[in-house]
Structure formats: C-alpha cells, structure tokens
C-alpha cells in the first residue's frame, strides 16, 4: 500500500511540517534530529521484528496456523484502520464519508481497478514470505530478501526509463554477490536444520517474492503518478482487493483444511502478534518514513540485518560462520552504497578516479545533466530504494 499519498496526499506536509517551520532554527533542527532517530528506530524494529515474529510463530511446537488466514486478517485490519482514519478526516460525518467513498471507489472505478494488479501481486508476495521464512533461517531470509533492491532497480530502468549511476550498478553487483555467498553457505549446510525445512523451496519463494515486490512497486508508482488519492484511500482500496484476493487464495490453497479445522486454527498470541505487525507495522512506517532520507533508510536496513542475525543466534540457535559473515557484510555495504545520494556517489567516484589519474568522463558543454534516479511527484516519493516502504504499506 502507498506509504505516502499519490499526487494529492497531505500526509507528507501536515501540521508537523508547518509547526516545525514556525520554531526557532535551533529548536527545529533538534526536533528534526529527534524525528530522524525515531524514524531510524521504527524502520529497524519493523524490518526485523516482522521476519523474526513470523519465524518464531512458524517454528513453535504444536498446531501450525494457516498462513493464508493470517494474510487475510492483516488485510482486513489494515482496511478497517484506513477506514477509521478516513472517517476521522471527515470529522466523524458518516454522510460525507459515504459520499466520498462512493465517488472515489465506485464513480472513479477505473482508478480503483488499476490497483487490482499490485494488490494481487502484494497478496501473492505476503503468502510467499510465509513460505520463505518457514524454510529459511530468519537471518538468511533477511539478507536474501535485499534482492528486492536489485529487482526494483531493474524494473525502474525498464518501465520508468530511470538511469542508475555507475556506483549504483556496482552496488547491485555487490548485492547479488553477497546474496549468492549467503545462499552458498546455506546450501553447504551451515548449522543444524529442522527436518521440515526445505531450503530450495525457501530460496524459490524469496526470489519470487523479490521479483513480485520489484514489479508491483514500480507498477504501483507508474499508475499512480498524477493521481489525487490520499494515502489512506489508496490503502483502503488495496485492502479491499487484498482481502478478496486473499480469500480466493485461501480457498484455493487451504480451503478444505480451513473449513474442517476453522479459520483461526492454531492462532496463539504469537500469531496475533504477526498479524498485528503486518497490519499496523507498515502503516506506522508510512507515518515516519517521510522523516528518513535515503542514507538513513539504508542504515536502517543494514541494522535490521544485524539485529535479525543477533536475534536468530539467541532465539533459534543460528550459527554464523565466516562465509555468512562475508556475504552479509557485502549486502550491508551494497545497501549503503546504493542509498547514497547521486552527489555523494559522484564524489566517491571522483575520489576513486583521482587516485588513479584524471577523470576522463565529463559532461559535454551545453548538454543537460542526466536524469536523477530520485524524483518527487506531488507527495509521491518515487525512489527505487526500499520499495515496500515507499510505494506500499505491506508487511515485509
């Protein structure tokens, strides 16, 4: 779901931004720093906690819950939350809310139907995450899942005609290398493995999830450019499709078992924690992500990998060997390099070039500068980094 409003959302320029501007410069700067640190903490905790909580819930002894029901429940709770927020925006006027939803959802049905494709892919992606995390250690999944940066970048180049700097291409190669090393470590049998785990199925699920994440994020960005829908409206529309499609997937994959044992079979407090994390974690990130720049988001992703690894050692007896440490280190470095602003990337490239001789790649006189990877369209932040945070609000 959209983490920031498409085109006409007021979420990114709300009262907080206005009040900050009215403060003294020193006070405003201190408040902004606090917000950045809070944003960093929220991003790290949300990135790591969802993966760890799913892994924990799926490996508990006893009856195992149906993953498809958890996906549906998360969509229902997310949609209801967005409906309540829209109700609050209309100052509790039911008539105004009904008229607004009738106009936005039914009258403008073409815009609503456009969201069916990303909603289908997001629903598939959420189910694939359960398969992947059930068959891979949490730390291995967290590292491998950063391939979504690579897929989003490639889809951005193909579908949006984006250009990537040389440093970004190099960081993507570094990212792929790091993930390959981690998977080689996993294939070689690093550490004890439960009998019911299938690393091959886990790897296939996480790769498919990364591909769907990259395509859906870029497609979602492309169709919503110029749209005037608010963040909560887009979340509600995605939630409607997500609930319907999730029910179809439930019936297709586990319909008989759910009908026999019940929708909430195997639900424990840990499972409800997963559902609530999926439902509200992404919405919370949507609120704070506007205070986080690219470097901060890259740093948050790197910290979440470290946190997931440390927690996996404590909770699941995960064994970190030199091969995993090397691969994870390459991924962390690649995420940081990819998230650098283009100006900083050019500075690094210039510094590297000055060490070996004069730079021979210069902008020809009179030629316009190359297009930037990051641009803003209204309140829609169109960056390929961390697509799940920027172009949707989904549990990751």
PDB file of N, CA and C in Angstrom, residues 217-305:
ATOM      1  N   UNK A 217       5.961  -2.650  -6.979  1.00  0.00           N
ATOM      2  CA  UNK A 217       6.300  -1.317  -6.518  1.00  0.00           C
ATOM      3  C   UNK A 217       6.426  -0.319  -7.657  1.00  0.00           C
ATOM      4  N   UNK A 218       7.124  -0.720  -8.718  1.00  0.00           N
ATOM      5  CA  UNK A 218       7.303   0.172  -9.859  1.00  0.00           C
ATOM      6  C   UNK A 218       5.989   0.375 -10.606  1.00  0.00           C
ATOM      7  N   UNK A 219       5.225  -0.693 -10.774  1.00  0.00           N
ATOM      8  CA  UNK A 219       3.922  -0.585 -11.450  1.00  0.00           C
ATOM      9  C   UNK A 219       2.986   0.325 -10.655  1.00  0.00           C
ATOM     10  N   UNK A 220       2.982   0.161  -9.343  1.00  0.00           N
ATOM     11  CA  UNK A 220       2.142   0.986  -8.477  1.00  0.00           C
ATOM     12  C   UNK A 220       2.524   2.458  -8.617  1.00  0.00           C
ATOM     13  N   UNK A 221       3.815   2.718  -8.643  1.00  0.00           N
ATOM     14  CA  UNK A 221       4.283   4.097  -8.813  1.00  0.00           C
ATOM     15  C   UNK A 221       3.866   4.659 -10.167  1.00  0.00           C
ATOM     16  N   UNK A 222       3.971   3.836 -11.194  1.00  0.00           N
ATOM     17  CA  UNK A 222       3.680   4.308 -12.547  1.00  0.00           C
ATOM     18  C   UNK A 222       2.210   4.653 -12.722  1.00  0.00           C
ATOM     19  N   UNK A 223       1.310   3.829 -12.212  1.00  0.00           N
ATOM     20  CA  UNK A 223      -0.112   4.082 -12.443  1.00  0.00           C
ATOM     21  C   UNK A 223      -0.653   5.185 -11.543  1.00  0.00           C
ATOM     22  N   UNK A 224       0.051   5.486 -10.441  1.00  0.00           N
ATOM     23  CA  UNK A 224      -0.467   6.488  -9.521  1.00  0.00           C
ATOM     24  C   UNK A 224       0.126   7.872  -9.736  1.00  0.00           C
ATOM     25  N   UNK A 225       1.028   8.018 -10.692  1.00  0.00           N
ATOM     26  CA  UNK A 225       1.568   9.352 -10.959  1.00  0.00           C
ATOM     27  C   UNK A 225       0.437  10.263 -11.426  1.00  0.00           C
ATOM     28  N   UNK A 226       0.305  11.397 -10.772  1.00  0.00           N
ATOM     29  CA  UNK A 226      -0.740  12.330 -11.142  1.00  0.00           C
ATOM     30  C   UNK A 226      -2.072  12.048 -10.478  1.00  0.00           C
ATOM     31  N   UNK A 227      -2.162  10.950  -9.706  1.00  0.00           N
ATOM     32  CA  UNK A 227      -3.409  10.644  -9.025  1.00  0.00           C
ATOM     33  C   UNK A 227      -3.583  11.565  -7.821  1.00  0.00           C
ATOM     34  N   UNK A 228      -4.822  11.842  -7.472  1.00  0.00           N
ATOM     35  CA  UNK A 228      -5.099  12.750  -6.361  1.00  0.00           C
ATOM     36  C   UNK A 228      -5.546  12.016  -5.106  1.00  0.00           C
ATOM     37  N   UNK A 229      -5.510  10.691  -5.111  1.00  0.00           N
ATOM     38  CA  UNK A 229      -5.977   9.943  -3.957  1.00  0.00           C
ATOM     39  C   UNK A 229      -5.042  10.083  -2.773  1.00  0.00           C
ATOM     40  N   UNK A 230      -5.602  10.104  -1.563  1.00  0.00           N
ATOM     41  CA  UNK A 230      -4.801  10.209  -0.354  1.00  0.00           C
ATOM     42  C   UNK A 230      -4.202   8.855   0.000  1.00  0.00           C
ATOM     43  N   UNK A 231      -3.258   8.885   0.925  1.00  0.00           N
ATOM     44  CA  UNK A 231      -2.589   7.656   1.326  1.00  0.00           C
ATOM     45  C   UNK A 231      -3.573   6.661   1.912  1.00  0.00           C
ATOM     46  N   UNK A 232      -4.514   7.140   2.737  1.00  0.00           N
ATOM     47  CA  UNK A 232      -5.438   6.213   3.402  1.00  0.00           C
ATOM     48  C   UNK A 232      -6.463   5.675   2.412  1.00  0.00           C
ATOM     49  N   UNK A 233      -6.862   6.478   1.437  1.00  0.00           N
ATOM     50  CA  UNK A 233      -7.777   5.983   0.410  1.00  0.00           C
ATOM     51  C   UNK A 233      -7.124   4.869  -0.392  1.00  0.00           C
ATOM     52  N   UNK A 234      -5.869   5.067  -0.810  1.00  0.00           N
ATOM     53  CA  UNK A 234      -5.166   4.043  -1.582  1.00  0.00           C
ATOM     54  C   UNK A 234      -4.987   2.773  -0.751  1.00  0.00           C
ATOM     55  N   UNK A 235      -4.684   2.942   0.536  1.00  0.00           N
ATOM     56  CA  UNK A 235      -4.561   1.772   1.404  1.00  0.00           C
ATOM     57  C   UNK A 235      -5.881   1.025   1.511  1.00  0.00           C
ATOM     58  N   UNK A 236      -6.975   1.768   1.619  1.00  0.00           N
ATOM     59  CA  UNK A 236      -8.288   1.142   1.714  1.00  0.00           C
ATOM     60  C   UNK A 236      -8.620   0.381   0.433  1.00  0.00           C
ATOM     61  N   UNK A 237      -8.354   0.995  -0.730  1.00  0.00           N
ATOM     62  CA  UNK A 237      -8.626   0.327  -1.999  1.00  0.00           C
ATOM     63  C   UNK A 237      -7.790  -0.943  -2.151  1.00  0.00           C
ATOM     64  N   UNK A 238      -6.525  -0.848  -1.801  1.00  0.00           N
ATOM     65  CA  UNK A 238      -5.674  -2.034  -1.858  1.00  0.00           C
ATOM     66  C   UNK A 238      -6.156  -3.093  -0.871  1.00  0.00           C
ATOM     67  N   UNK A 239      -6.620  -2.638   0.299  1.00  0.00           N
ATOM     68  CA  UNK A 239      -7.114  -3.578   1.291  1.00  0.00           C
ATOM     69  C   UNK A 239      -8.354  -4.324   0.828  1.00  0.00           C
ATOM     70  N   UNK A 240      -9.253  -3.634   0.113  1.00  0.00           N
ATOM     71  CA  UNK A 240     -10.453  -4.291  -0.410  1.00  0.00           C
ATOM     72  C   UNK A 240     -10.074  -5.402  -1.387  1.00  0.00           C
ATOM     73  N   UNK A 241      -9.209  -5.065  -2.340  1.00  0.00           N
ATOM     74  CA  UNK A 241      -8.758  -6.084  -3.291  1.00  0.00           C
ATOM     75  C   UNK A 241      -7.955  -7.174  -2.582  1.00  0.00           C
ATOM     76  N   UNK A 242      -7.090  -6.750  -1.641  1.00  0.00           N
ATOM     77  CA  UNK A 242      -6.251  -7.723  -0.950  1.00  0.00           C
ATOM     78  C   UNK A 242      -7.060  -8.730  -0.161  1.00  0.00           C
ATOM     79  N   UNK A 243      -8.129  -8.269   0.501  1.00  0.00           N
ATOM     80  CA  UNK A 243      -8.983  -9.178   1.255  1.00  0.00           C
ATOM     81  C   UNK A 243      -9.678 -10.173   0.323  1.00  0.00           C
ATOM     82  N   UNK A 244     -10.248  -9.649  -0.775  1.00  0.00           N
ATOM     83  CA  UNK A 244     -10.952 -10.526  -1.722  1.00  0.00           C
ATOM     84  C   UNK A 244      -9.998 -11.541  -2.350  1.00  0.00           C
ATOM     85  N   UNK A 245      -8.845 -11.077  -2.802  1.00  0.00           N
ATOM     86  CA  UNK A 245      -7.881 -11.979  -3.431  1.00  0.00           C
ATOM     87  C   UNK A 245      -7.277 -12.949  -2.422  1.00  0.00           C
ATOM     88  N   UNK A 246      -7.096 -12.463  -1.183  1.00  0.00           N
ATOM     89  CA  UNK A 246      -6.591 -13.349  -0.144  1.00  0.00           C
ATOM     90  C   UNK A 246      -7.554 -14.482   0.161  1.00  0.00           C
ATOM     91  N   UNK A 247      -8.850 -14.187   0.147  1.00  0.00           N
ATOM     92  CA  UNK A 247      -9.853 -15.228   0.360  1.00  0.00           C
ATOM     93  C   UNK A 247      -9.859 -16.241  -0.782  1.00  0.00           C
ATOM     94  N   UNK A 248      -9.664 -15.748  -1.993  1.00  0.00           N
ATOM     95  CA  UNK A 248      -9.572 -16.663  -3.135  1.00  0.00           C
ATOM     96  C   UNK A 248      -8.358 -17.581  -2.971  1.00  0.00           C
ATOM     97  N   UNK A 249      -7.222 -16.997  -2.591  1.00  0.00           N
ATOM     98  CA  UNK A 249      -6.030 -17.807  -2.371  1.00  0.00           C
ATOM     99  C   UNK A 249      -6.206 -18.796  -1.242  1.00  0.00           C
ATOM    100  N   UNK A 250      -6.898 -18.380  -0.178  1.00  0.00           N
ATOM    101  CA  UNK A 250      -7.172 -19.287   0.938  1.00  0.00           C
ATOM    102  C   UNK A 250      -8.002 -20.475   0.470  1.00  0.00           C
ATOM    103  N   UNK A 251      -9.068 -20.183  -0.287  1.00  0.00           N
ATOM    104  CA  UNK A 251      -9.925 -21.261  -0.782  1.00  0.00           C
ATOM    105  C   UNK A 251      -9.160 -22.200  -1.703  1.00  0.00           C
ATOM    106  N   UNK A 252      -8.288 -21.654  -2.531  1.00  0.00           N
ATOM    107  CA  UNK A 252      -7.547 -22.455  -3.496  1.00  0.00           C
ATOM    108  C   UNK A 252      -6.501 -23.344  -2.821  1.00  0.00           C
ATOM    109  N   UNK A 253      -5.778 -22.777  -1.868  1.00  0.00           N
ATOM    110  CA  UNK A 253      -4.637 -23.495  -1.287  1.00  0.00           C
ATOM    111  C   UNK A 253      -5.017 -24.338  -0.075  1.00  0.00           C
ATOM    112  N   UNK A 254      -5.870 -23.802   0.786  1.00  0.00           N
ATOM    113  CA  UNK A 254      -6.138 -24.478   2.057  1.00  0.00           C
ATOM    114  C   UNK A 254      -7.620 -24.482   2.411  1.00  0.00           C
ATOM    115  N   UNK A 255      -8.471 -24.363   1.403  1.00  0.00           N
ATOM    116  CA  UNK A 255      -9.901 -24.242   1.658  1.00  0.00           C
ATOM    117  C   UNK A 255     -10.476 -25.398   2.447  1.00  0.00           C
ATOM    118  N   UNK A 256     -10.157 -26.626   2.057  1.00  0.00           N
ATOM    119  CA  UNK A 256     -10.695 -27.797   2.743  1.00  0.00           C
ATOM    120  C   UNK A 256     -10.230 -27.871   4.189  1.00  0.00           C
ATOM    121  N   UNK A 257      -8.936 -27.638   4.390  1.00  0.00           N
ATOM    122  CA  UNK A 257      -8.389 -27.703   5.750  1.00  0.00           C
ATOM    123  C   UNK A 257      -8.974 -26.608   6.635  1.00  0.00           C
ATOM    124  N   UNK A 258      -9.129 -25.396   6.099  1.00  0.00           N
ATOM    125  CA  UNK A 258      -9.697 -24.294   6.876  1.00  0.00           C
ATOM    126  C   UNK A 258     -11.157 -24.581   7.211  1.00  0.00           C
ATOM    127  N   UNK A 259     -11.894 -25.133   6.253  1.00  0.00           N
ATOM    128  CA  UNK A 259     -13.300 -25.470   6.502  1.00  0.00           C
ATOM    129  C   UNK A 259     -13.433 -26.550   7.563  1.00  0.00           C
ATOM    130  N   UNK A 260     -12.463 -27.457   7.626  1.00  0.00           N
ATOM    131  CA  UNK A 260     -12.520 -28.545   8.598  1.00  0.00           C
ATOM    132  C   UNK A 260     -12.093 -28.097   9.986  1.00  0.00           C
ATOM    133  N   UNK A 261     -10.988 -27.355  10.057  1.00  0.00           N
ATOM    134  CA  UNK A 261     -10.394 -27.005  11.358  1.00  0.00           C
ATOM    135  C   UNK A 261     -10.770 -25.616  11.850  1.00  0.00           C
ATOM    136  N   UNK A 262     -11.221 -24.743  10.967  1.00  0.00           N
ATOM    137  CA  UNK A 262     -11.609 -23.407  11.390  1.00  0.00           C
ATOM    138  C   UNK A 262     -10.620 -22.358  10.932  1.00  0.00           C
ATOM    139  N   UNK A 263     -11.133 -21.135  10.740  1.00  0.00           N
ATOM    140  CA  UNK A 263     -10.320 -20.040  10.224  1.00  0.00           C
ATOM    141  C   UNK A 263      -9.173 -19.700  11.174  1.00  0.00           C
ATOM    142  N   UNK A 264      -9.454 -19.739  12.486  1.00  0.00           N
ATOM    143  CA  UNK A 264      -8.450 -19.324  13.469  1.00  0.00           C
ATOM    144  C   UNK A 264      -7.749 -20.517  14.101  1.00  0.00           C
ATOM    145  N   UNK A 265      -7.694 -21.632  13.386  1.00  0.00           N
ATOM    146  CA  UNK A 265      -6.997 -22.811  13.892  1.00  0.00           C
ATOM    147  C   UNK A 265      -5.514 -22.499  14.083  1.00  0.00           C
ATOM    148  N   UNK A 266      -4.985 -22.847  15.243  1.00  0.00           N
ATOM    149  CA  UNK A 266      -3.566 -22.660  15.517  1.00  0.00           C
ATOM    150  C   UNK A 266      -3.182 -21.254  15.922  1.00  0.00           C
ATOM    151  N   UNK A 267      -4.150 -20.359  16.063  1.00  0.00           N
ATOM    152  CA  UNK A 267      -3.832 -18.982  16.438  1.00  0.00           C
ATOM    153  C   UNK A 267      -3.434 -18.924  17.914  1.00  0.00           C
ATOM    154  N   UNK A 268      -2.294 -18.313  18.166  1.00  0.00           N
ATOM    155  CA  UNK A 268      -1.779 -18.091  19.512  1.00  0.00           C
ATOM    156  C   UNK A 268      -1.454 -16.611  19.646  1.00  0.00           C
ATOM    157  N   UNK A 269      -1.124 -16.140  20.851  1.00  0.00           N
ATOM    158  CA  UNK A 269      -0.701 -14.731  20.963  1.00  0.00           C
ATOM    159  C   UNK A 269       0.436 -14.369  20.015  1.00  0.00           C
ATOM    160  N   UNK A 270       1.347 -15.312  19.767  1.00  0.00           N
ATOM    161  CA  UNK A 270       2.447 -15.034  18.832  1.00  0.00           C
ATOM    162  C   UNK A 270       1.924 -14.820  17.413  1.00  0.00           C
ATOM    163  N   UNK A 271       0.929 -15.611  17.011  1.00  0.00           N
ATOM    164  CA  UNK A 271       0.354 -15.461  15.673  1.00  0.00           C
ATOM    165  C   UNK A 271      -0.368 -14.126  15.558  1.00  0.00           C
ATOM    166  N   UNK A 272      -1.124 -13.762  16.578  1.00  0.00           N
ATOM    167  CA  UNK A 272      -1.797 -12.460  16.550  1.00  0.00           C
ATOM    168  C   UNK A 272      -0.777 -11.318  16.507  1.00  0.00           C
ATOM    169  N   UNK A 273       0.362 -11.529  17.153  1.00  0.00           N
ATOM    170  CA  UNK A 273       1.421 -10.522  17.059  1.00  0.00           C
ATOM    171  C   UNK A 273       1.914 -10.347  15.636  1.00  0.00           C
ATOM    172  N   UNK A 274       2.048 -11.461  14.908  1.00  0.00           N
ATOM    173  CA  UNK A 274       2.446 -11.393  13.500  1.00  0.00           C
ATOM    174  C   UNK A 274       1.408 -10.629  12.681  1.00  0.00           C
ATOM    175  N   UNK A 275       0.127 -10.976  12.892  1.00  0.00           N
ATOM    176  CA  UNK A 275      -0.954 -10.332  12.139  1.00  0.00           C
ATOM    177  C   UNK A 275      -0.977  -8.828  12.408  1.00  0.00           C
ATOM    178  N   UNK A 276      -0.868  -8.452  13.680  1.00  0.00           N
ATOM    179  CA  UNK A 276      -0.888  -7.022  14.027  1.00  0.00           C
ATOM    180  C   UNK A 276       0.337  -6.307  13.475  1.00  0.00           C
ATOM    181  N   UNK A 277       1.474  -6.991  13.484  1.00  0.00           N
ATOM    182  CA  UNK A 277       2.692  -6.386  12.927  1.00  0.00           C
ATOM    183  C   UNK A 277       2.525  -6.139  11.436  1.00  0.00           C
ATOM    184  N   UNK A 278       1.960  -7.113  10.729  1.00  0.00           N
ATOM    185  CA  UNK A 278       1.728  -6.931   9.299  1.00  0.00           C
ATOM    186  C   UNK A 278       0.717  -5.828   9.030  1.00  0.00           C
ATOM    187  N   UNK A 279      -0.327  -5.782   9.853  1.00  0.00           N
ATOM    188  CA  UNK A 279      -1.400  -4.831   9.603  1.00  0.00           C
ATOM    189  C   UNK A 279      -0.998  -3.402   9.926  1.00  0.00           C
ATOM    190  N   UNK A 280      -0.328  -3.200  11.056  1.00  0.00           N
ATOM    191  CA  UNK A 280      -0.071  -1.841  11.534  1.00  0.00           C
ATOM    192  C   UNK A 280       1.380  -1.411  11.399  1.00  0.00           C
ATOM    193  N   UNK A 281       2.294  -2.386  11.269  1.00  0.00           N
ATOM    194  CA  UNK A 281       3.707  -2.019  11.157  1.00  0.00           C
ATOM    195  C   UNK A 281       3.987  -1.180   9.931  1.00  0.00           C
ATOM    196  N   UNK A 282       3.443  -1.602   8.791  1.00  0.00           N
ATOM    197  CA  UNK A 282       3.661  -0.842   7.558  1.00  0.00           C
ATOM    198  C   UNK A 282       3.012   0.523   7.603  1.00  0.00           C
ATOM    199  N   UNK A 283       1.827   0.624   8.228  1.00  0.00           N
ATOM    200  CA  UNK A 283       1.164   1.927   8.355  1.00  0.00           C
ATOM    201  C   UNK A 283       1.974   2.861   9.246  1.00  0.00           C
ATOM    202  N   UNK A 284       2.570   2.305  10.291  1.00  0.00           N
ATOM    203  CA  UNK A 284       3.407   3.118  11.167  1.00  0.00           C
ATOM    204  C   UNK A 284       4.636   3.624  10.423  1.00  0.00           C
ATOM    205  N   UNK A 285       5.231   2.738   9.625  1.00  0.00           N
ATOM    206  CA  UNK A 285       6.383   3.150   8.821  1.00  0.00           C
ATOM    207  C   UNK A 285       5.986   4.260   7.854  1.00  0.00           C
ATOM    208  N   UNK A 286       4.774   4.181   7.314  1.00  0.00           N
ATOM    209  CA  UNK A 286       4.312   5.197   6.374  1.00  0.00           C
ATOM    210  C   UNK A 286       4.279   6.573   7.009  1.00  0.00           C
ATOM    211  N   UNK A 287       4.016   6.600   8.318  1.00  0.00           N
ATOM    212  CA  UNK A 287       3.950   7.879   9.020  1.00  0.00           C
ATOM    213  C   UNK A 287       5.341   8.461   9.237  1.00  0.00           C
ATOM    214  N   UNK A 288       6.327   7.601   9.568  1.00  0.00           N
ATOM    215  CA  UNK A 288       7.647   8.112   9.943  1.00  0.00           C
ATOM    216  C   UNK A 288       8.621   8.178   8.776  1.00  0.00           C
ATOM    217  N   UNK A 289       8.326   7.483   7.666  1.00  0.00           N
ATOM    218  CA  UNK A 289       9.316   7.377   6.599  1.00  0.00           C
ATOM    219  C   UNK A 289       9.594   8.726   5.950  1.00  0.00           C
ATOM    220  N   UNK A 290       8.670   9.682   6.073  1.00  0.00           N
ATOM    221  CA  UNK A 290       8.897  10.999   5.474  1.00  0.00           C
ATOM    222  C   UNK A 290      10.035  11.746   6.160  1.00  0.00           C
ATOM    223  N   UNK A 291      10.392  11.327   7.370  1.00  0.00           N
ATOM    224  CA  UNK A 291      11.487  11.977   8.080  1.00  0.00           C
ATOM    225  C   UNK A 291      12.827  11.309   7.809  1.00  0.00           C
ATOM    226  N   UNK A 292      12.831  10.232   7.027  1.00  0.00           N
ATOM    227  CA  UNK A 292      14.048   9.459   6.794  1.00  0.00           C
ATOM    228  C   UNK A 292      14.537   9.677   5.368  1.00  0.00           C
ATOM    229  N   UNK A 293      15.800  10.070   5.234  1.00  0.00           N
ATOM    230  CA  UNK A 293      16.361  10.197   3.897  1.00  0.00           C
ATOM    231  C   UNK A 293      16.903   8.834   3.456  1.00  0.00           C
ATOM    232  N   UNK A 294      17.457   8.811   2.243  1.00  0.00           N
ATOM    233  CA  UNK A 294      17.928   7.542   1.679  1.00  0.00           C
ATOM    234  C   UNK A 294      19.026   6.909   2.516  1.00  0.00           C
ATOM    235  N   UNK A 295      19.954   7.723   3.010  1.00  0.00           N
ATOM    236  CA  UNK A 295      21.055   7.176   3.793  1.00  0.00           C
ATOM    237  C   UNK A 295      20.524   6.545   5.067  1.00  0.00           C
ATOM    238  N   UNK A 296      19.570   7.226   5.710  1.00  0.00           N
ATOM    239  CA  UNK A 296      19.002   6.699   6.934  1.00  0.00           C
ATOM    240  C   UNK A 296      18.273   5.384   6.681  1.00  0.00           C
ATOM    241  N   UNK A 297      17.568   5.299   5.559  1.00  0.00           N
ATOM    242  CA  UNK A 297      16.856   4.061   5.241  1.00  0.00           C
ATOM    243  C   UNK A 297      17.835   2.922   4.946  1.00  0.00           C
ATOM    244  N   UNK A 298      18.932   3.249   4.260  1.00  0.00           N
ATOM    245  CA  UNK A 298      19.961   2.239   4.031  1.00  0.00           C
ATOM    246  C   UNK A 298      20.593   1.776   5.328  1.00  0.00           C
ATOM    247  N   UNK A 299      20.837   2.730   6.230  1.00  0.00           N
ATOM    248  CA  UNK A 299      21.399   2.389   7.527  1.00  0.00           C
ATOM    249  C   UNK A 299      20.423   1.529   8.317  1.00  0.00           C
ATOM    250  N   UNK A 300      19.119   1.839   8.225  1.00  0.00           N
ATOM    251  CA  UNK A 300      18.107   1.058   8.932  1.00  0.00           C
ATOM    252  C   UNK A 300      18.065  -0.373   8.421  1.00  0.00           C
ATOM    253  N   UNK A 301      18.158  -0.538   7.097  1.00  0.00           N
ATOM    254  CA  UNK A 301      18.167  -1.888   6.528  1.00  0.00           C
ATOM    255  C   UNK A 301      19.381  -2.672   6.999  1.00  0.00           C
ATOM    256  N   UNK A 302      20.535  -2.016   7.025  1.00  0.00           N
ATOM    257  CA  UNK A 302      21.752  -2.682   7.482  1.00  0.00           C
ATOM    258  C   UNK A 302      21.636  -3.089   8.944  1.00  0.00           C
ATOM    259  N   UNK A 303      21.116  -2.190   9.781  1.00  0.00           N
ATOM    260  CA  UNK A 303      20.953  -2.512  11.195  1.00  0.00           C
ATOM    261  C   UNK A 303      19.953  -3.640  11.402  1.00  0.00           C
ATOM    262  N   UNK A 304      18.901  -3.659  10.569  1.00  0.00           N
ATOM    263  CA  UNK A 304      17.904  -4.726  10.718  1.00  0.00           C
ATOM    264  C   UNK A 304      18.499  -6.089  10.376  1.00  0.00           C
ATOM    265  N   UNK A 305      19.427  -6.123   9.416  1.00  0.00           N
ATOM    266  CA  UNK A 305      20.113  -7.388   9.105  1.00  0.00           C
ATOM    267  C   UNK A 305      20.939  -7.846  10.308  1.00  0.00           C
TER     268      UNK A 305
END
